[in-house]
């Protein structure tokens, strides 16, 4: 019996983020976010059978939260075909799996009063989670940790960092 999910399996997860540190316009905000991600299992061509890719289905990665008069919404999530998300078997018994979510996204900052700025990730966000099965079942809440801070740029000037997400972890659980 394989610990890996079947190819074409599609799963939607609730995401919950607590105390993320978002640096924007000279301020560091601590924000909570709620959202979801939909992933589908895809094989790795010419790779060992100990891992499979996870693609975000139809850009379905979204998170939102607010604080200090600012509404922040993540969206347009997509997988990176050059550095894909994956889940792999680390150990058969007891079961241990590692999952890496690699996500490019846009984030919109909207101030009270309506000013809205949209930024994008300079490099994809990488989240790492340790699991004992995939997908987690209802009630399992697997915590994923940020591999490195996320730099944010404008679409017009991808070399100039104008924001940063320095602390971010999410729980995945309670499938729809």
mmCIF file of C-alpha atoms in Angstrom, residues 10-170:
data_model
loop_
_atom_site.group_PDB
_atom_site.id
_atom_site.type_symbol
_atom_site.label_atom_id
_atom_site.label_comp_id
_atom_site.label_asym_id
_atom_site.label_seq_id
_atom_site.Cartn_x
_atom_site.Cartn_y
_atom_site.Cartn_z
ATOM 1 C CA UNK A 10 -7.967 16.663 -6.085
ATOM 2 C CA UNK A 11 -8.288 18.115 -2.590
ATOM 3 C CA UNK A 12 -9.463 21.461 -1.238
ATOM 4 C CA UNK A 13 -8.036 22.525 2.117
ATOM 5 C CA UNK A 14 -8.963 25.280 4.547
ATOM 6 C CA UNK A 15 -5.937 27.409 5.398
ATOM 7 C CA UNK A 16 -5.472 29.255 8.667
ATOM 8 C CA UNK A 17 -2.586 31.674 9.289
ATOM 9 C CA UNK A 18 -1.912 33.214 12.709
ATOM 10 C CA UNK A 19 0.417 36.112 13.523
ATOM 11 C CA UNK A 20 1.942 36.543 10.066
ATOM 12 C CA UNK A 21 4.414 39.432 9.941
ATOM 13 C CA UNK A 22 3.850 41.583 6.871
ATOM 14 C CA UNK A 23 6.165 44.539 6.210
ATOM 15 C CA UNK A 24 4.599 47.228 4.036
ATOM 16 C CA UNK A 25 5.102 51.013 3.793
ATOM 17 C CA UNK A 26 7.536 51.081 6.708
ATOM 18 C CA UNK A 27 5.219 49.197 9.075
ATOM 19 C CA UNK A 28 5.345 45.621 10.306
ATOM 20 C CA UNK A 29 1.841 44.275 10.770
ATOM 21 C CA UNK A 30 0.879 41.079 12.566
ATOM 22 C CA UNK A 31 -2.130 39.657 10.750
ATOM 23 C CA UNK A 32 -4.274 36.524 10.753
ATOM 24 C CA UNK A 33 -5.577 35.093 7.484
ATOM 25 C CA UNK A 34 -8.199 32.543 6.470
ATOM 26 C CA UNK A 35 -8.576 30.972 3.052
ATOM 27 C CA UNK A 36 -8.274 27.850 0.951
ATOM 28 C CA UNK A 37 -6.123 26.013 -1.551
ATOM 29 C CA UNK A 38 -7.157 23.390 -4.121
ATOM 30 C CA UNK A 39 -4.422 20.966 -5.220
ATOM 31 C CA UNK A 40 -4.384 18.109 -7.699
ATOM 32 C CA UNK A 41 -1.841 15.238 -7.719
ATOM 33 C CA UNK A 42 0.304 14.958 -10.864
ATOM 34 C CA UNK A 43 3.156 12.482 -11.523
ATOM 35 C CA UNK A 44 6.783 13.529 -11.793
ATOM 36 C CA UNK A 45 8.040 12.448 -15.212
ATOM 37 C CA UNK A 46 11.174 10.304 -15.018
ATOM 38 C CA UNK A 47 11.393 10.565 -11.211
ATOM 39 C CA UNK A 48 11.543 7.925 -8.494
ATOM 40 C CA UNK A 49 8.219 6.642 -7.236
ATOM 41 C CA UNK A 50 8.725 8.179 -3.772
ATOM 42 C CA UNK A 51 7.132 11.556 -4.627
ATOM 43 C CA UNK A 52 4.359 13.212 -6.641
ATOM 44 C CA UNK A 53 3.698 16.798 -7.726
ATOM 45 C CA UNK A 54 0.880 18.937 -6.360
ATOM 46 C CA UNK A 55 -0.509 21.596 -8.697
ATOM 47 C CA UNK A 56 -2.832 24.390 -7.670
ATOM 48 C CA UNK A 57 -6.074 23.892 -9.570
ATOM 49 C CA UNK A 58 -7.301 26.879 -11.571
ATOM 50 C CA UNK A 59 -5.389 29.421 -9.501
ATOM 51 C CA UNK A 60 -7.274 28.426 -6.354
ATOM 52 C CA UNK A 61 -5.110 29.806 -3.591
ATOM 53 C CA UNK A 62 -6.708 32.559 -1.574
ATOM 54 C CA UNK A 63 -6.196 34.097 1.840
ATOM 55 C CA UNK A 64 -7.492 37.306 3.366
ATOM 56 C CA UNK A 65 -7.184 39.222 6.610
ATOM 57 C CA UNK A 66 -7.191 42.743 7.987
ATOM 58 C CA UNK A 67 -5.647 44.932 10.644
ATOM 59 C CA UNK A 68 -4.563 48.546 11.323
ATOM 60 C CA UNK A 69 -7.002 49.883 8.704
ATOM 61 C CA UNK A 70 -5.587 47.623 5.998
ATOM 62 C CA UNK A 71 -7.285 44.723 4.208
ATOM 63 C CA UNK A 72 -4.827 42.198 2.708
ATOM 64 C CA UNK A 73 -5.870 39.555 0.173
ATOM 65 C CA UNK A 74 -3.711 36.873 -1.436
ATOM 66 C CA UNK A 75 -4.828 35.441 -4.762
ATOM 67 C CA UNK A 76 -3.877 34.328 -8.263
ATOM 68 C CA UNK A 77 -2.025 31.371 -6.802
ATOM 69 C CA UNK A 78 -0.215 29.184 -9.277
ATOM 70 C CA UNK A 79 2.259 26.350 -9.194
ATOM 71 C CA UNK A 80 5.773 26.812 -10.509
ATOM 72 C CA UNK A 81 6.477 24.193 -13.175
ATOM 73 C CA UNK A 82 10.227 24.703 -12.762
ATOM 74 C CA UNK A 83 10.094 24.250 -8.957
ATOM 75 C CA UNK A 84 6.860 22.329 -8.355
ATOM 76 C CA UNK A 85 5.073 21.576 -5.107
ATOM 77 C CA UNK A 86 5.336 17.964 -4.033
ATOM 78 C CA UNK A 87 4.741 15.364 -1.375
ATOM 79 C CA UNK A 88 7.257 12.573 -0.799
ATOM 80 C CA UNK A 89 7.696 9.538 1.401
ATOM 81 C CA UNK A 90 10.439 10.081 3.958
ATOM 82 C CA UNK A 91 9.893 6.844 5.892
ATOM 83 C CA UNK A 92 7.521 3.883 5.433
ATOM 84 C CA UNK A 93 7.122 2.827 9.064
ATOM 85 C CA UNK A 94 6.028 4.636 11.037
ATOM 86 C CA UNK A 95 4.711 6.678 8.098
ATOM 87 C CA UNK A 96 6.455 10.005 7.518
ATOM 88 C CA UNK A 97 5.856 12.299 4.571
ATOM 89 C CA UNK A 98 7.193 15.728 3.678
ATOM 90 C CA UNK A 99 5.205 18.242 1.669
ATOM 91 C CA UNK A 100 6.514 21.368 -0.039
ATOM 92 C CA UNK A 101 4.022 23.926 -1.288
ATOM 93 C CA UNK A 102 5.697 26.250 -3.805
ATOM 94 C CA UNK A 103 3.325 29.087 -4.702
ATOM 95 C CA UNK A 104 3.568 32.250 -6.787
ATOM 96 C CA UNK A 105 0.845 34.737 -5.890
ATOM 97 C CA UNK A 106 -0.346 38.329 -5.957
ATOM 98 C CA UNK A 107 -1.231 40.183 -2.771
ATOM 99 C CA UNK A 108 -3.496 43.239 -2.674
ATOM 100 C CA UNK A 109 -3.258 45.853 0.088
ATOM 101 C CA UNK A 110 -6.413 47.984 0.425
ATOM 102 C CA UNK A 111 -6.463 50.896 2.885
ATOM 103 C CA UNK A 112 -9.629 52.187 4.504
ATOM 104 C CA UNK A 113 -10.879 54.756 2.051
ATOM 105 C CA UNK A 114 -10.159 52.657 -1.011
ATOM 106 C CA UNK A 115 -6.502 53.017 -2.054
ATOM 107 C CA UNK A 116 -5.431 49.609 -3.416
ATOM 108 C CA UNK A 117 -1.941 48.393 -4.315
ATOM 109 C CA UNK A 118 -1.211 44.994 -5.824
ATOM 110 C CA UNK A 119 2.163 43.305 -5.368
ATOM 111 C CA UNK A 120 3.549 39.960 -6.552
ATOM 112 C CA UNK A 121 6.100 37.536 -5.158
ATOM 113 C CA UNK A 122 9.639 38.085 -6.414
ATOM 114 C CA UNK A 123 10.260 34.362 -5.899
ATOM 115 C CA UNK A 124 7.663 31.733 -5.041
ATOM 116 C CA UNK A 125 6.695 31.179 -1.417
ATOM 117 C CA UNK A 126 7.899 27.781 -0.124
ATOM 118 C CA UNK A 127 6.001 26.168 2.757
ATOM 119 C CA UNK A 128 7.168 22.884 4.324
ATOM 120 C CA UNK A 129 4.998 20.461 6.270
ATOM 121 C CA UNK A 130 5.666 17.136 7.995
ATOM 122 C CA UNK A 131 2.773 14.670 7.784
ATOM 123 C CA UNK A 132 1.981 11.065 8.540
ATOM 124 C CA UNK A 133 -0.501 10.733 5.646
ATOM 125 C CA UNK A 134 -1.666 12.645 2.584
ATOM 126 C CA UNK A 135 -4.116 14.126 2.408
ATOM 127 C CA UNK A 136 -4.712 14.955 6.043
ATOM 128 C CA UNK A 137 -8.234 13.889 7.009
ATOM 129 C CA UNK A 138 -10.902 16.083 8.560
ATOM 130 C CA UNK A 139 -9.705 17.261 11.945
ATOM 131 C CA UNK A 140 -5.983 16.894 11.158
ATOM 132 C CA UNK A 141 -4.297 20.272 11.227
ATOM 133 C CA UNK A 142 -0.839 20.070 9.730
ATOM 134 C CA UNK A 143 1.363 23.119 10.317
ATOM 135 C CA UNK A 144 3.496 24.352 7.430
ATOM 136 C CA UNK A 145 6.466 26.630 7.996
ATOM 137 C CA UNK A 146 7.937 29.288 5.727
ATOM 138 C CA UNK A 147 11.316 28.289 4.276
ATOM 139 C CA UNK A 148 12.511 31.892 3.710
ATOM 140 C CA UNK A 149 11.009 35.404 3.837
ATOM 141 C CA UNK A 150 8.910 36.385 0.825
ATOM 142 C CA UNK A 151 9.879 39.529 -1.056
ATOM 143 C CA UNK A 152 7.099 41.472 -2.762
ATOM 144 C CA UNK A 153 7.499 43.664 -5.858
ATOM 145 C CA UNK A 154 5.276 45.469 -8.338
ATOM 146 C CA UNK A 155 4.534 43.829 -11.690
ATOM 147 C CA UNK A 156 6.190 46.793 -13.449
ATOM 148 C CA UNK A 157 9.420 46.661 -11.419
ATOM 149 C CA UNK A 158 10.172 43.063 -10.370
ATOM 150 C CA UNK A 159 13.667 43.977 -9.137
ATOM 151 C CA UNK A 160 12.619 46.501 -6.464
ATOM 152 C CA UNK A 161 11.352 44.999 -3.196
ATOM 153 C CA UNK A 162 8.519 47.124 -1.742
ATOM 154 C CA UNK A 163 7.150 44.695 0.842
ATOM 155 C CA UNK A 164 8.087 41.530 2.677
ATOM 156 C CA UNK A 165 6.440 38.682 4.515
ATOM 157 C CA UNK A 166 8.953 37.786 7.203
ATOM 158 C CA UNK A 167 6.963 35.361 9.352
ATOM 159 C CA UNK A 168 4.218 33.127 8.018
ATOM 160 C CA UNK A 169 2.963 29.650 8.813
ATOM 161 C CA UNK A 170 -0.293 27.987 7.975
#
